[in-house]
PDB file of C-alpha atoms in Angstrom:
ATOM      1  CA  UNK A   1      56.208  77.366 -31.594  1.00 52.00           C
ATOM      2  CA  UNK A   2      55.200  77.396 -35.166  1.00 51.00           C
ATOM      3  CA  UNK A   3      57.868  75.306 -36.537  1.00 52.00           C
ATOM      4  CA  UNK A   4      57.164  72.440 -33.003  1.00 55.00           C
ATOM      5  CA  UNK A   5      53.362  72.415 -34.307  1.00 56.00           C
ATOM      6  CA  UNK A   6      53.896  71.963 -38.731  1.00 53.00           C
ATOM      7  CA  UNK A   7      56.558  69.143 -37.498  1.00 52.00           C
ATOM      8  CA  UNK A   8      54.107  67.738 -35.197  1.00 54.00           C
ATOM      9  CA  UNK A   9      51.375  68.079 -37.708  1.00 54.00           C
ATOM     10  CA  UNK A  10      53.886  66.406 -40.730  1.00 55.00           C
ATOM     11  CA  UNK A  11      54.446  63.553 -38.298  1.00 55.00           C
ATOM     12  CA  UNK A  12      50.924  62.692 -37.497  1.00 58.00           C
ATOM     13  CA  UNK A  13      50.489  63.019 -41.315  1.00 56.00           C
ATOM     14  CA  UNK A  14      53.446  60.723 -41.828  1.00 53.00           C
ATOM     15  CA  UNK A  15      52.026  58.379 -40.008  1.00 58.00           C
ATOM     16  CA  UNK A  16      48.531  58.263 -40.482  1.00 60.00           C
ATOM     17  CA  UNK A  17      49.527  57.353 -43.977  1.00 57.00           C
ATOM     18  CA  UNK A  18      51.462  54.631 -43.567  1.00 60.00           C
ATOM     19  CA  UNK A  19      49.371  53.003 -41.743  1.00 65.00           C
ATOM     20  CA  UNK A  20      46.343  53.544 -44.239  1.00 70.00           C
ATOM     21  CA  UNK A  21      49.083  52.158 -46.577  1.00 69.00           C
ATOM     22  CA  UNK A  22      50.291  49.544 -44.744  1.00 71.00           C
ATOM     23  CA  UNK A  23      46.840  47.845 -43.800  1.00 76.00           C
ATOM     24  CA  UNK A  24      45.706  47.979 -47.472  1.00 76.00           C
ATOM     25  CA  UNK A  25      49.242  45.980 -48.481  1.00 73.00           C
ATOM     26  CA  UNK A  26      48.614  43.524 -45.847  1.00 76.00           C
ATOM     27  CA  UNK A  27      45.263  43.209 -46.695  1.00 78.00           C
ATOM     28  CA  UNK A  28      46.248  42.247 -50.142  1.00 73.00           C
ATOM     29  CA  UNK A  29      49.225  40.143 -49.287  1.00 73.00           C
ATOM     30  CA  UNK A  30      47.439  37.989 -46.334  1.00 74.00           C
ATOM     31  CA  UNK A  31      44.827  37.091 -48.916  1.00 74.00           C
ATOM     32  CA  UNK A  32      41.822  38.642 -47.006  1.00 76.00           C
ATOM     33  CA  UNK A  33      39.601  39.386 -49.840  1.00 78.00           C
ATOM     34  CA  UNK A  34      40.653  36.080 -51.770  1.00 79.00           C
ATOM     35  CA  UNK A  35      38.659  37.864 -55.555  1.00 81.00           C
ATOM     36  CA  UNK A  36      40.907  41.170 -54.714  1.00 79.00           C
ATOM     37  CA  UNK A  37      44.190  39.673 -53.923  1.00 78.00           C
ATOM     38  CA  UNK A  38      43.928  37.149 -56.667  1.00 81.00           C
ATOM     39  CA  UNK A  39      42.856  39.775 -59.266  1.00 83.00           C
ATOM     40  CA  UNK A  40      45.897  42.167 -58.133  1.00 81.00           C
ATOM     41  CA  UNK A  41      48.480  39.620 -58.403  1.00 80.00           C
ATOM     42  CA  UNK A  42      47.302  37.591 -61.449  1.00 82.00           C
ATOM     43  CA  UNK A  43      47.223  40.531 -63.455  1.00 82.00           C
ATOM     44  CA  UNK A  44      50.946  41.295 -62.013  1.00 80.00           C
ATOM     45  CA  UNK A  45      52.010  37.975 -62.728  1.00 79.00           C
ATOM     46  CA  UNK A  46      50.941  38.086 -66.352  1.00 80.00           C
ATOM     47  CA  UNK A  47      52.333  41.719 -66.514  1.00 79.00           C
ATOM     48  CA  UNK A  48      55.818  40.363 -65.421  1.00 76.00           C
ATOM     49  CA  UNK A  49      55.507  37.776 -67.718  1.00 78.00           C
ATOM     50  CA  UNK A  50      54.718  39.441 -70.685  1.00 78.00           C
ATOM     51  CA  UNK A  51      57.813  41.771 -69.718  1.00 75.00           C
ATOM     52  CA  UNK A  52      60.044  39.218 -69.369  1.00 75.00           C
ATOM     53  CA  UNK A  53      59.358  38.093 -73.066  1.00 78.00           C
ATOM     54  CA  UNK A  54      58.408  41.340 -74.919  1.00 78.00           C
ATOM     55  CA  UNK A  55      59.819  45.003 -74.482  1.00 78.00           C
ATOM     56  CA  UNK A  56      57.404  47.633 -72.390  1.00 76.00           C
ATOM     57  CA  UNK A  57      56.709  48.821 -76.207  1.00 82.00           C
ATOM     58  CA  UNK A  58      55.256  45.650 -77.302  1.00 84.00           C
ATOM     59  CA  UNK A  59      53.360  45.158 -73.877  1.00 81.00           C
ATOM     60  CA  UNK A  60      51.792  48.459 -73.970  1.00 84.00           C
ATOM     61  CA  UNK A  61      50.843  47.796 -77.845  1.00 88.00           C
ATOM     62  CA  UNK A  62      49.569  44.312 -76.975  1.00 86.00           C
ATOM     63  CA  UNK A  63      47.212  45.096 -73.837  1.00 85.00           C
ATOM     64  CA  UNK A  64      45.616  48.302 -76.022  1.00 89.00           C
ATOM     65  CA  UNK A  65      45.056  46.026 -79.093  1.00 92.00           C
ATOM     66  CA  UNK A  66      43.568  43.621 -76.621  1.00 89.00           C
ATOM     67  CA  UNK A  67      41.143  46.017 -75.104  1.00 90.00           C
ATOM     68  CA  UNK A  68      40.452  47.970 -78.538  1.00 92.00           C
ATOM     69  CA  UNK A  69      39.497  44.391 -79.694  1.00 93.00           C
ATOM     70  CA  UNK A  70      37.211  44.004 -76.932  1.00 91.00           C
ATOM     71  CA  UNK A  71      35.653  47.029 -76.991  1.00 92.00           C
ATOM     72  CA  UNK A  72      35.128  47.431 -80.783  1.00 93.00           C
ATOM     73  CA  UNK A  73      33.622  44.118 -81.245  1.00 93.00           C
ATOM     74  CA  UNK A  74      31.243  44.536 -78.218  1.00 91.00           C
ATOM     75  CA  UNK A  75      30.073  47.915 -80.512  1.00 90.00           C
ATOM     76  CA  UNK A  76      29.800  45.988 -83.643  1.00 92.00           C
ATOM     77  CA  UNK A  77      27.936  43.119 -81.906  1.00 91.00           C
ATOM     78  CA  UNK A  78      25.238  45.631 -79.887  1.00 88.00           C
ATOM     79  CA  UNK A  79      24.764  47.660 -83.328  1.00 88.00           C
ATOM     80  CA  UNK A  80      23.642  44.806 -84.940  1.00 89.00           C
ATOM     81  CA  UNK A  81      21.750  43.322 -81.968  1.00 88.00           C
ATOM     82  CA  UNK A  82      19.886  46.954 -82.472  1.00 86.00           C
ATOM     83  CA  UNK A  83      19.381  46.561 -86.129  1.00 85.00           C
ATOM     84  CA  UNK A  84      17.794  42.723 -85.718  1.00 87.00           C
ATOM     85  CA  UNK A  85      16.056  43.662 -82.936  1.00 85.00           C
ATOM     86  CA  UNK A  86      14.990  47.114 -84.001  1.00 83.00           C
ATOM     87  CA  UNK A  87      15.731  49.104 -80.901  1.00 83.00           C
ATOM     88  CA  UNK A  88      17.475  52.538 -80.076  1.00 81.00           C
ATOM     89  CA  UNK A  89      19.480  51.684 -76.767  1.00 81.00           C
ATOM     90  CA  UNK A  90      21.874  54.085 -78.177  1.00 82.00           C
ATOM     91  CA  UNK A  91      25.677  53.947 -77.600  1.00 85.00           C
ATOM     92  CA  UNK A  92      26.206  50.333 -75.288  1.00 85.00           C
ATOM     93  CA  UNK A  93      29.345  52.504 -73.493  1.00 85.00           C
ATOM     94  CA  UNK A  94      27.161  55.765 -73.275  1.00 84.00           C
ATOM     95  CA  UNK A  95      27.097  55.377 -69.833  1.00 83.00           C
ATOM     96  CA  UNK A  96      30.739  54.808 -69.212  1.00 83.00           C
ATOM     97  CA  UNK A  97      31.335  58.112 -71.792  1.00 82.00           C
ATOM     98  CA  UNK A  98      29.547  60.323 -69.336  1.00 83.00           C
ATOM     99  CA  UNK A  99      31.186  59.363 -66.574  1.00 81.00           C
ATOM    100  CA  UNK A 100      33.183  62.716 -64.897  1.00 78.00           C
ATOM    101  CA  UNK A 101      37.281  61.652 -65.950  1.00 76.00           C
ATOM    102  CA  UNK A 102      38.513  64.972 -65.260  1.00 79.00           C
ATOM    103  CA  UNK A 103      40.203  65.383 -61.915  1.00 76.00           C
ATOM    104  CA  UNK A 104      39.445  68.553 -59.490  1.00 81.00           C
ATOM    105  CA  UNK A 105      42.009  71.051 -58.504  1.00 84.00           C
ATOM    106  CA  UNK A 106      41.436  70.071 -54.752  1.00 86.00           C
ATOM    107  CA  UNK A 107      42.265  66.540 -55.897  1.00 84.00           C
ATOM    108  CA  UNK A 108      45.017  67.634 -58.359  1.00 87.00           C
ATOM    109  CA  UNK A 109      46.726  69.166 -55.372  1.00 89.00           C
ATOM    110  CA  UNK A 110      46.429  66.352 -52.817  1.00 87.00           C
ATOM    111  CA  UNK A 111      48.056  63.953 -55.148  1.00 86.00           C
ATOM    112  CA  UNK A 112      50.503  66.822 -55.871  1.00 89.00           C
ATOM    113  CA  UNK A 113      51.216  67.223 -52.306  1.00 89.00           C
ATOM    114  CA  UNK A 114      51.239  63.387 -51.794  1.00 88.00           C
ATOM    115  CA  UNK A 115      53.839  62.831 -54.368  1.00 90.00           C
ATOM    116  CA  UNK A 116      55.856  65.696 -53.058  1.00 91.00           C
ATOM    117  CA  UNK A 117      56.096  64.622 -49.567  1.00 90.00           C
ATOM    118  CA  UNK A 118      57.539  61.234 -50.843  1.00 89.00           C
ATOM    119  CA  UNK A 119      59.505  62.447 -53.039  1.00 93.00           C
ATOM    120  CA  UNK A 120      61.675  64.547 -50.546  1.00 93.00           C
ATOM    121  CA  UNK A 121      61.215  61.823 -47.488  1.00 91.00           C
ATOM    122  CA  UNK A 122      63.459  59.820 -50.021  1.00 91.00           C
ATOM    123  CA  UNK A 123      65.768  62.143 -51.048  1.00 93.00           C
ATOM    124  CA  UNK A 124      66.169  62.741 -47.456  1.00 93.00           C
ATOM    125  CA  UNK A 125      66.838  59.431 -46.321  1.00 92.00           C
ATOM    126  CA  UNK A 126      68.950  58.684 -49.307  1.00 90.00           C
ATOM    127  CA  UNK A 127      71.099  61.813 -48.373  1.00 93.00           C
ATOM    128  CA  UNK A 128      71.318  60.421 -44.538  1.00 91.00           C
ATOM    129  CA  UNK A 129      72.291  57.207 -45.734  1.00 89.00           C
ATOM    130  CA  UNK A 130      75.232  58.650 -48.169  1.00 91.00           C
ATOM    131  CA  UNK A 131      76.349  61.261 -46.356  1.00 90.00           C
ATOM    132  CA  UNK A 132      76.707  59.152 -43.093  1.00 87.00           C
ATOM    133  CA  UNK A 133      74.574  60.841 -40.793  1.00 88.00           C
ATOM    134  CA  UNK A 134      74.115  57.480 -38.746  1.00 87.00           C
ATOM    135  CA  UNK A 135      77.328  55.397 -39.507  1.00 86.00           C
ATOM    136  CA  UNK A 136      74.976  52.270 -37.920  1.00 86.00           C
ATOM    137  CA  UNK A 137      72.236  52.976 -40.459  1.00 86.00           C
ATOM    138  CA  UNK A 138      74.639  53.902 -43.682  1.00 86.00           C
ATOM    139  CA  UNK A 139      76.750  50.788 -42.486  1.00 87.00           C
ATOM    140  CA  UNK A 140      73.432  48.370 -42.731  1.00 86.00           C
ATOM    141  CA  UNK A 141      72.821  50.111 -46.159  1.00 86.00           C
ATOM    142  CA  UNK A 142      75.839  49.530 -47.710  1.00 88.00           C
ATOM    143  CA  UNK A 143      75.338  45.815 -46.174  1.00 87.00           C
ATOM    144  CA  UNK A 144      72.282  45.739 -48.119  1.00 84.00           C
ATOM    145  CA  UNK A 145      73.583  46.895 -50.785  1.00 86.00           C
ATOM    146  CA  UNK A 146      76.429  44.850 -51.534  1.00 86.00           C
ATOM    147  CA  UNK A 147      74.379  41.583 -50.939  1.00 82.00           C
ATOM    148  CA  UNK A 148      71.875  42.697 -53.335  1.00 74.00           C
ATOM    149  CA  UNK A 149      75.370  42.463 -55.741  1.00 78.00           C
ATOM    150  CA  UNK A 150      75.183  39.280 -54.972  1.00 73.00           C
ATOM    151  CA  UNK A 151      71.349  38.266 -55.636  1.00 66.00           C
ATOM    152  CA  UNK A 152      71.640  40.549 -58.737  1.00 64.00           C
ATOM    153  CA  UNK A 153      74.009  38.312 -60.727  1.00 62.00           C
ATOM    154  CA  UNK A 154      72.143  35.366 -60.122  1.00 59.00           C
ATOM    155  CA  UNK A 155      68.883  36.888 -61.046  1.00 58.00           C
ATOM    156  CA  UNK A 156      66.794  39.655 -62.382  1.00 60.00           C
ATOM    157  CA  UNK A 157      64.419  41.677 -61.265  1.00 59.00           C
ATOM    158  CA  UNK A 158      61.768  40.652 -63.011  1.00 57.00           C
ATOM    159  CA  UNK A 159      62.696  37.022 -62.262  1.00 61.00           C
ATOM    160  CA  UNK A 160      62.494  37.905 -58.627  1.00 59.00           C
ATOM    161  CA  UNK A 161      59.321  39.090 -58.824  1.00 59.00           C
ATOM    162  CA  UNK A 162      57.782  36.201 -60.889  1.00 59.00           C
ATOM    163  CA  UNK A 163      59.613  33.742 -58.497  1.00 58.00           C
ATOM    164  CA  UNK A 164      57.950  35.694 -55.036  1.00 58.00           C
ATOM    165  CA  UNK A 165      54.512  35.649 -57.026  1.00 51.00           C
ATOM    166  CA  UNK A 166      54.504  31.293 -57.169  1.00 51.00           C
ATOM    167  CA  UNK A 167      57.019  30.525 -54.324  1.00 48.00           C
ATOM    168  CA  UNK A 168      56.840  32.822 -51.688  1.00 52.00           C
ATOM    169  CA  UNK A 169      54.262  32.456 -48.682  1.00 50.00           C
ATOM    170  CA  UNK A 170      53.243  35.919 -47.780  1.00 50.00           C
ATOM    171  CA  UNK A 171      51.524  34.711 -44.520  1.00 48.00           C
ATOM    172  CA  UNK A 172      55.027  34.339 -43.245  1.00 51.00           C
ATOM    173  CA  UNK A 173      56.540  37.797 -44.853  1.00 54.00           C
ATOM    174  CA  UNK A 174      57.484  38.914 -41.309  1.00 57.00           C
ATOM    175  CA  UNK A 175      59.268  35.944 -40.511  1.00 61.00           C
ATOM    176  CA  UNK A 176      61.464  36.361 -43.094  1.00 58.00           C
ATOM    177  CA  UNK A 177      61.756  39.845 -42.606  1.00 61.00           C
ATOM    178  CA  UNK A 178      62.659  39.357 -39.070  1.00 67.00           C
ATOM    179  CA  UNK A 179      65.475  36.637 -40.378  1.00 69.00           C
ATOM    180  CA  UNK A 180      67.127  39.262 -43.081  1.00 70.00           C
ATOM    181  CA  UNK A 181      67.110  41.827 -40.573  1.00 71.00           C
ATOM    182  CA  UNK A 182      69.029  39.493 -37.627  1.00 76.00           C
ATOM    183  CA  UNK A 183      71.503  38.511 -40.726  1.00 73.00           C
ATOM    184  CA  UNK A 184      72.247  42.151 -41.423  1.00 72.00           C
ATOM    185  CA  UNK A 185      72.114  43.586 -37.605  1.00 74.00           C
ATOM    186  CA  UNK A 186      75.017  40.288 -37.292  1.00 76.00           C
ATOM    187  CA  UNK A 187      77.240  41.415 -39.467  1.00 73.00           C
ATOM    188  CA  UNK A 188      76.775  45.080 -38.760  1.00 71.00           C
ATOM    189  CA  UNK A 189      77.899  43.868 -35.581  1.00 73.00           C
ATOM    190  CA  UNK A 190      80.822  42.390 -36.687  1.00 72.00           C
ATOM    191  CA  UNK A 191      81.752  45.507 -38.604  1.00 72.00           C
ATOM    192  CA  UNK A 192      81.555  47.577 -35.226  1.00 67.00           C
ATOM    193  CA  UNK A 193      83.541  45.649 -33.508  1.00 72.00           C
ATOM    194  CA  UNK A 194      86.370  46.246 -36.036  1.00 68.00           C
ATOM    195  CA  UNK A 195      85.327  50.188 -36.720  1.00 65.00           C
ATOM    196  CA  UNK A 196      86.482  52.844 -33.729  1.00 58.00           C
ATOM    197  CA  UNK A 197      83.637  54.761 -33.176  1.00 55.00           C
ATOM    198  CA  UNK A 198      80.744  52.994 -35.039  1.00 52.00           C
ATOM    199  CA  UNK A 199      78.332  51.921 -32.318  1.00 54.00           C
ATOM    200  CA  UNK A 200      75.423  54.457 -31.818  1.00 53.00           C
ATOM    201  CA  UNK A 201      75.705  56.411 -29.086  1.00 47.00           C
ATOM    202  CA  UNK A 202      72.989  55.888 -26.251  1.00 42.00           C
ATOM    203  CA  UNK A 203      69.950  58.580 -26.056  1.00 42.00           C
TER     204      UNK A 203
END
């Protein structure tokens, strides 16, 4: 009875998170706050840029000289707006330095807890897949896989990414999701056919 209600309870869990998860993406992705959306991915587009051309050393280096710049100048230029002026305003990020950075153990633990449940939902899945629990599901894996091969040799990841960030319309992301997923349930197909034993059994 225990064991029925901490699955039930993990599943409702499961899936109240995704969905949080899920609308958030979409909301970003259907370009419904047009300032958010544009802000996330033009800072990802530069990111995968800058990747693309410099190691994750010399990006990292790069983006903390670029805010130390910022920052440091904006000191120098208040301190002597002070000393002209003749004013104590006092540190111009004193406010920012007060703020509380520290996280709480309650918090601490959710994100714990979050990370943990992900972390073994994969691991799960990726043992399913491997280990051929479902030969219909491993089968479309491996399908996956070995087209990825494929899309691999032609391009990076990175390139991938910087190509879906100009060229791809997201407002029709299920579309083409829909159209990958008909290609790989096809030649799953196929593969039953050939395979004794490979179609799912009914429920």
């Amino acid at each position: 009875m225990q064991a029925s209600t901490m699955a039930a309870a993990d599943s409702t869990k499961k899936e109240g998170f995704w969905s949080n998860w899920k609308c958030k993406v979409m909301e970003l992705l259907y370009w419904r706050n047009l300032k958010q959306s544009g802000l996330v991915f033009g800072s990802f587009l530069l990111l995968l840029f800058s990747l693309t051309q410099f190691s994750v050393v010399s990006v990292v280096a790069y983006l903390a000289l670029a805010a130390l710049s910022a920052t440091i100048s904006f000191r120098i230029y208040k301190s002597v707006l002070q000393a002209v002026q003749k004013t104590d305003e006092g540190h111009p990020f004193k406010a920012y330095l007060e703020v509380e950075m520290s996280l709480s153990h309650d918090q601490m633990q959710k994100y714990a807890e979050n990370a943990q449940y992900y972390i073994n939902s994969t691991l799960k899945e990726l043992r399913r897949l491997f280990l051929v629990q479902d030969l219909v599901d491993s089968l479309k894996f491996a399908v996956l896989m070995w087209l990825l091969t494929y899309v691999g040799a032609l391009f990076n990841g990175l390139t991938l990414l910087i190509m879906g960030e100009h060229l791809f319309p997201y407002a029709q992301i299920d579309q083409y999701l829909a159209l990958i997923r008909t290609q790989v349930n096809s030649v799953v197909g196929k593969i039953q056919e050939k395979i004794p034993g490979a179609k799912r059994k009914a429920e």
